[in-house]
Amino acid sequence: GAGPEALFGEGEERDGEAARLRAAVGKLDERERRIVRARHLAARPRTLACLGAELNLSRERVRQIEARAMGKLRRMLKAA
């Protein structure tokens, strides 16, 4: 099996990725951040319809904002 050094290195790498993801999510605007957290980072992900009702937006508009935010996150994480 892998030695403790290898396991620690993997844990450190995961911590680094989590920190980069948190930093990238922090750069999104408030509405994008709220949607991404509710849809992808919550223990119980919310539906587009549920978020739409909360934000007074259509389900489709929430989906568009989510897609734009996910694209921004991908670009930020690729650049990091």
Short mmCIF file of C-alpha atoms in Angstrom, two decimals:
data_model
loop_
_atom_site.label_atom_id
_atom_site.label_comp_id
_atom_site.label_asym_id
_atom_site.label_seq_id
_atom_site.Cartn_x
_atom_site.Cartn_y
_atom_site.Cartn_z
CA GLY A 1 0.00 0.00 0.00
CA ALA A 2 0.89 3.66 -0.12
CA GLY A 3 3.04 5.04 2.65
CA PRO A 4 1.90 7.86 4.94
CA GLU A 5 3.93 10.38 2.89
CA ALA A 6 2.01 9.50 -0.28
CA LEU A 7 -1.35 9.66 1.50
CA PHE A 8 -0.45 13.00 3.10
CA GLY A 9 0.55 14.34 -0.31
CA GLU A 10 -2.82 13.31 -1.76
CA GLY A 11 -4.64 14.97 1.14
CA GLU A 12 -2.63 18.14 0.66
CA GLU A 13 -3.42 18.11 -3.06
CA ARG A 14 -7.16 17.74 -2.33
CA ASP A 15 -6.95 20.59 0.22
CA GLY A 16 -5.28 22.74 -2.42
CA GLU A 17 -7.99 21.95 -4.96
CA ALA A 18 -10.71 22.72 -2.41
CA ALA A 19 -9.02 26.05 -1.59
CA ARG A 20 -8.80 26.93 -5.30
CA LEU A 21 -12.47 26.05 -5.78
CA ARG A 22 -13.49 28.17 -2.75
CA ALA A 23 -11.43 31.10 -4.07
CA ALA A 24 -12.96 30.76 -7.55
CA VAL A 25 -16.53 30.54 -6.18
CA GLY A 26 -15.76 33.65 -4.10
CA LYS A 27 -15.04 35.60 -7.30
CA LEU A 28 -18.50 34.95 -8.75
CA ASP A 29 -21.17 37.59 -8.24
CA GLU A 30 -23.59 37.05 -5.36
CA ARG A 31 -26.40 35.55 -7.44
CA GLU A 32 -24.07 33.19 -9.34
CA ARG A 33 -22.45 32.12 -6.05
CA ARG A 34 -25.84 31.43 -4.46
CA ILE A 35 -26.99 29.33 -7.43
CA VAL A 36 -23.75 27.32 -7.71
CA ARG A 37 -23.69 26.62 -3.97
CA ALA A 38 -27.36 25.59 -3.90
CA ARG A 39 -27.10 23.40 -7.03
CA HIS A 40 -23.62 21.84 -6.66
CA LEU A 41 -22.17 22.32 -3.18
CA ALA A 42 -25.16 21.75 -0.90
CA ALA A 43 -25.81 18.47 0.90
CA ARG A 44 -29.28 18.49 -0.70
CA PRO A 45 -29.02 20.18 -4.13
CA ARG A 46 -31.91 22.49 -5.02
CA THR A 47 -33.92 22.34 -8.24
CA LEU A 48 -33.92 25.08 -10.86
CA ALA A 49 -37.63 25.65 -10.16
CA CYS A 50 -37.05 26.01 -6.41
CA LEU A 51 -34.21 28.51 -6.90
CA GLY A 52 -36.21 30.36 -9.55
CA ALA A 53 -39.10 30.85 -7.12
CA GLU A 54 -36.70 32.03 -4.40
CA LEU A 55 -34.88 34.48 -6.69
CA ASN A 56 -38.02 35.54 -8.56
CA LEU A 57 -36.56 34.26 -11.84
CA SER A 58 -37.69 31.67 -14.37
CA ARG A 59 -36.22 28.19 -14.19
CA GLU A 60 -34.57 28.84 -17.57
CA ARG A 61 -32.96 32.07 -16.34
CA VAL A 62 -31.53 30.24 -13.31
CA ARG A 63 -30.15 27.57 -15.69
CA GLN A 64 -28.52 30.28 -17.85
CA ILE A 65 -26.92 31.98 -14.83
CA GLU A 66 -25.72 28.59 -13.56
CA ALA A 67 -24.20 27.71 -16.97
CA ARG A 68 -22.41 31.07 -17.15
CA ALA A 69 -21.08 30.68 -13.60
CA MET A 70 -19.86 27.12 -14.23
CA GLY A 71 -18.03 28.34 -17.35
CA LYS A 72 -16.36 31.08 -15.31
CA LEU A 73 -15.33 28.53 -12.65
CA ARG A 74 -13.85 26.20 -15.29
CA ARG A 75 -11.82 29.04 -16.78
CA MET A 76 -10.61 30.24 -13.35
CA LEU A 77 -9.62 26.73 -12.26
CA LYS A 78 -7.89 26.00 -15.57
CA ALA A 79 -5.89 29.24 -15.26
CA ALA A 80 -4.92 28.54 -11.62
#
